[in-house]
Amino acid sequence: MALSGYYPNLDDNKDLWAVQRTKIDKATKNDVVFIGASRVLFDIQLNEWEKETGKKPIQLASVGSTPLPIFNDIVENTEFAGTVVVGVTPPLFFSTTFLMAVPWKREQFRVDHYFKRTYAQRLNHALSIPLQQNLVLMSTSEEEWTSNIDLKTLLKNIKIGNRQPKGMPPFYQFDDITLERNTEMTQRTVNDTAFANTIKKVWRFYGSTSPPPEKDATMSFFLKDAKAFTERGGNLILLRCPSSGGARMGENMGFPRVDFWNDLVKQANVKAYHFEDYEQFKNLECPELSHLSVKDARYFTTELAKIMIADGAITNQKIN
Amino acid sequence: MLFNSLSFVLFLFIVLALYYSKLFNWTSKKRMLLLSSYIFYGMWNPPLIILLWMSTMVDWKAGKRLAVEDNQKKRKFWLILSMCVNLGFLGFFKYGDFLLENFTALMNSIGVDFQAQPMDIILPMGISFYTFQTMSYTIDMYNRKIERAKTFLDFALYVTFFPQLVAGPIVRAKDLITQFYEPKKATVNQFVWGLFLLTMGLFLKVVMADTLLSGTADDVFSSDKILNVWDAWTGTLAFSGQIFFDFSGYSTCAIGIALMLGIILPDNFRYPYASIGFSEFWKRWHISLSSWLRDYLYIPLGGNRHGITRMYVALMLTMLLGGLWHGAAWTFVIWGALHGIYLVVERLLKNKIHIKINAWNGVLLALLTYTLVNFTWVFFRAREFSTAKNMIGSMLFMNGDGEKILGTFDIIKVFTVITILFLCHWVMRNTSMKSVSLKTSPWILGIVWAIMFFLIVIAQGSGEQFIYFQF
């Protein structure tokens, strides 16, 4: 499909993530950390959260990954005892504990990079920021979007014949990210149905190729860390962000709420928020079935923070 | 720090600015270069600079003693001390886990129930290069082939000189230390040519190796399937191109950067894929390592001075150890063994068959040599023997249809790049880039330079490490 309207933007890469991870080492009891997959990344807007709670959260969610490795890192490698909000996207959260599986490897790669990154890599990242922010041609990305305009991607997009098995459909970038990793869905995804459909095709591809869930293994891994975290005074919260249409139907069929979400909440015995339980969120529609538009994400964040404060799950730092 | 990174651009700019400023005299400039070299290395892992220091101190002391010591036993002591320290570092950091793994397997095979946790030792970047470089100094001192370095600063800079510190060329003391004795300054022509070489090296690495070939090689060698013959050959050819562009790219950068400082480093590659035979291949591929192995291993093992059988044994041992130098895995040993066998067979055939080489049979023999070299690359690249076995089987049409994992465009791309690579090597085999450039219009050179720069910029890359850093 035709692509137009290129503009400079940041790459949500391991270095950008590692800078946020650094903040946990100095974080206090009052800090809030978001972990999870892309839904938490898109749906939680950091400025709106700060407006409601008085404290800007640390965003460590990563696209297409399970939060288990980063939660395990927080529990085992830090003394953080503030609030951790875990985004539960069922197909990813309950996917695997196998170290080489993609949802695990993607997250573990970032955790490992945080510990192993060299001073040269830190400097490279710092020097690359002004270039990324100002030059459209700085277009490589860790996600290897089809819409990148670096030479490797341009060549990769050339297809002749049908020699190899049909793989993943083209996956165009549909978000923008800031230095603090605040992520917004692009307006094009909201306004251009044909473009949004290209993203939906990718979700369908993942839905049809994902292996069956490993509920017992993932739950047991998570619950062990959850116990350790809450025992040292940490505040753990589970969050199920909205999905719509075919994605939601698929999740309801493959990961029935009663068997997965309800069981997780019961066993973890912590505060939990499912979008279906709140009147405010029932009508939210995801333009590409899985993430909220920036307008809805701002609304979702604001309302969610209010609900959590009212529920006593988090405290309002503006008052304290 | 990687040459293909933004931090290196900043680093080089600062080093060049200080080097050519009038702030320092020559000794201070050398101190600045030494400090810069430690920063260059320390930006990766600061504590491992200690290993560099230890290697430097031991060989400086050994060289100093060997310069004045006449007692043969004491001379031998200093030589052995240097070798123990350098090979000890290499043995522990590079081969520690490999030795433990094999010891465990050996114990288990004879019925002893022995299990050991892997030590997970970090491999210091470039350790194989700088240890070989410092050892060459001490061995040459022992053999009274060179004078000792005039000052500790000259020697430390020889060990640590940042352009060639982590992946060579492995420079001999007589070729580098003496250049530090007198003030050095690149002429305008040298500086511009050095900058051109740096651009060329980055082009080879970022565009040719990382952008055009690495993805295909990675896809093929990471596949656990039995592959179709086209896929297996495409992957192997892609890797043969990738490793050449990657490593020669590094060497070209190193030579270019040194030249911008007025320091001349020797060539490390001379169009190796146009070699006619394997003796010639090793005179054109990683020249500084093959000449090191020849001078400090093959010749001391007897070389060709003690009859044919002993020569072949020395040759095989040299190539086996050369293989092991590249990595702590049996696949590298097989790679070395194959090259050893090729060399032995070539020598046997040369005694029986005499061919007068001309342009027509030459290109066919070069193609034959390159094809056989490709079989060795399979073992070099494969992480498991099973992968190598499957690849070789597919390349020799022994695996039936096999899986097709590459697209038609990938195959066309790799075969085009490799054909151009081979033809370029053939055309350039008796000349050099420098002499060609002197006969070329500056306009054409400028356009080539601009195209390379443009392609580097749009390729960008993600700061992929050079393959030889791990060796």
Tab-separated table of C-alpha atoms in Angstrom, chain A residues 7-135:
chain	number	residue	atom	x	y	z
A	7	TYR	CA	8.341	12.455	9.771
A	8	PRO	CA	11.204	12.036	12.255
A	9	ASN	CA	10.370	9.824	15.239
A	10	LEU	CA	12.090	7.859	17.970
A	11	ASP	CA	12.651	4.136	17.858
A	12	ASP	CA	11.249	2.228	20.819
A	13	ASN	CA	14.432	0.209	21.174
A	14	LYS	CA	16.302	-1.519	23.979
A	15	ASP	CA	18.310	1.605	24.793
A	16	LEU	CA	15.217	3.788	25.182
A	17	TRP	CA	13.754	1.099	27.429
A	18	ALA	CA	16.953	0.751	29.473
A	19	VAL	CA	16.932	4.471	30.312
A	20	GLN	CA	13.498	4.005	31.931
A	21	ARG	CA	14.591	0.803	33.650
A	22	THR	CA	17.378	2.795	35.314
A	23	LYS	CA	14.716	4.848	37.110
A	24	ILE	CA	13.535	1.837	39.109
A	25	ASP	CA	16.838	1.641	40.941
A	26	LYS	CA	16.126	5.079	42.435
A	27	ALA	CA	12.351	4.784	42.636
A	28	THR	CA	10.548	5.186	45.950
A	29	LYS	CA	7.484	3.690	47.554
A	30	ASN	CA	5.429	6.434	45.842
A	31	ASP	CA	6.447	5.481	42.323
A	32	VAL	CA	4.299	3.548	39.891
A	33	VAL	CA	5.737	1.248	37.237
A	34	PHE	CA	3.734	-0.058	34.291
A	35	ILE	CA	4.744	-3.348	32.746
A	36	GLY	CA	2.971	-5.483	30.182
A	37	ALA	CA	2.612	-5.605	26.439
A	38	SER	CA	1.648	-2.968	23.874
A	39	ARG	CA	-1.818	-2.337	25.283
A	40	VAL	CA	-0.412	-0.831	28.459
A	41	LEU	CA	2.079	1.066	26.345
A	42	PHE	CA	-0.592	2.611	24.107
A	43	ASP	CA	-3.456	2.911	26.582
A	44	ILE	CA	-1.673	4.516	29.522
A	45	GLN	CA	-0.843	8.143	28.828
A	46	LEU	CA	1.843	9.338	31.190
A	47	ASN	CA	0.807	13.006	31.366
A	48	GLU	CA	-2.825	12.144	32.123
A	49	TRP	CA	-1.705	9.740	34.833
A	50	GLU	CA	0.501	12.415	36.347
A	51	LYS	CA	-2.354	14.937	36.232
A	52	GLU	CA	-4.585	12.594	38.220
A	53	THR	CA	-2.061	11.113	40.643
A	54	GLY	CA	0.619	13.782	40.925
A	55	LYS	CA	3.402	11.417	39.916
A	56	LYS	CA	4.684	10.510	36.464
A	57	PRO	CA	4.851	6.737	36.158
A	58	ILE	CA	7.719	4.679	34.742
A	59	GLN	CA	6.681	2.993	31.512
A	60	LEU	CA	8.373	-0.390	30.950
A	61	ALA	CA	5.762	-2.184	28.882
A	62	SER	CA	7.083	-3.697	25.654
A	63	VAL	CA	5.252	-4.632	22.501
A	64	GLY	CA	4.622	-8.296	21.722
A	65	SER	CA	6.076	-9.606	24.952
A	66	THR	CA	5.161	-11.211	28.238
A	67	PRO	CA	5.703	-9.088	31.371
A	68	LEU	CA	7.007	-12.037	33.384
A	69	PRO	CA	10.758	-11.463	32.762
A	70	ILE	CA	10.662	-7.765	33.695
A	71	PHE	CA	8.537	-8.442	36.772
A	72	ASN	CA	11.006	-11.137	37.768
A	73	ASP	CA	13.830	-8.635	37.214
A	74	ILE	CA	12.111	-6.047	39.446
A	75	VAL	CA	11.529	-8.628	42.173
A	76	GLU	CA	14.948	-10.226	42.100
A	77	ASN	CA	17.289	-7.432	41.078
A	78	THR	CA	15.824	-4.349	42.743
A	79	GLU	CA	14.495	-3.331	46.136
A	80	PHE	CA	11.572	-1.498	44.606
A	81	ALA	CA	8.510	-1.684	46.858
A	82	GLY	CA	6.252	0.858	45.184
A	83	THR	CA	3.395	0.049	42.812
A	84	VAL	CA	3.705	-2.262	39.836
A	85	VAL	CA	0.754	-2.310	37.440
A	86	VAL	CA	0.894	-5.449	35.328
A	87	GLY	CA	-0.935	-5.307	32.027
A	88	VAL	CA	-2.540	-8.644	31.280
A	89	THR	CA	-2.950	-9.240	27.554
A	90	PRO	CA	-4.042	-12.885	27.780
A	91	PRO	CA	-2.405	-14.228	24.585
A	92	LEU	CA	0.953	-12.860	25.772
A	93	PHE	CA	0.709	-13.084	29.561
A	94	PHE	CA	-0.271	-16.754	29.478
A	95	SER	CA	1.902	-17.573	26.461
A	96	THR	CA	5.084	-19.127	27.759
A	97	THR	CA	7.928	-19.446	30.223
A	98	PHE	CA	10.214	-20.967	27.588
A	99	LEU	CA	13.275	-18.755	27.391
A	100	MET	CA	13.619	-19.056	23.631
A	101	ALA	CA	9.955	-18.334	22.820
A	102	VAL	CA	9.484	-14.982	21.108
A	103	PRO	CA	7.275	-13.251	23.737
A	104	TRP	CA	9.790	-14.143	26.456
A	105	LYS	CA	12.946	-13.559	24.432
A	106	ARG	CA	11.874	-10.071	23.359
A	107	GLU	CA	11.468	-8.929	26.963
A	108	GLN	CA	14.450	-10.808	28.348
A	109	PHE	CA	16.583	-9.251	25.600
A	110	ARG	CA	15.792	-5.821	27.020
A	111	VAL	CA	16.385	-6.860	30.609
A	112	ASP	CA	19.737	-8.400	29.645
A	113	HIS	CA	20.672	-5.331	27.661
A	114	TYR	CA	20.022	-3.128	30.687
A	115	PHE	CA	22.608	-5.067	32.665
A	116	LYS	CA	25.107	-5.620	29.861
A	117	ARG	CA	24.984	-2.354	27.923
A	118	THR	CA	28.385	-0.804	27.469
A	119	TYR	CA	29.351	2.815	27.973
A	120	ALA	CA	29.783	3.032	24.200
A	121	GLN	CA	26.197	1.872	23.673
A	122	ARG	CA	24.921	4.440	26.177
A	123	LEU	CA	26.816	7.186	24.377
A	124	ASN	CA	25.626	5.963	20.973
A	125	HIS	CA	22.049	6.162	22.205
A	126	ALA	CA	22.480	9.659	23.608
A	127	LEU	CA	24.049	10.850	20.344
A	128	SER	CA	21.374	9.199	18.236
A	129	ILE	CA	18.468	10.956	19.974
A	130	PRO	CA	18.826	14.392	18.304
A	131	LEU	CA	19.350	12.654	14.962
A	132	GLN	CA	16.252	10.479	15.406
A	133	GLN	CA	14.240	13.511	16.456
A	134	ASN	CA	15.250	15.569	13.450
A	135	LEU	CA	16.070	13.289	10.529
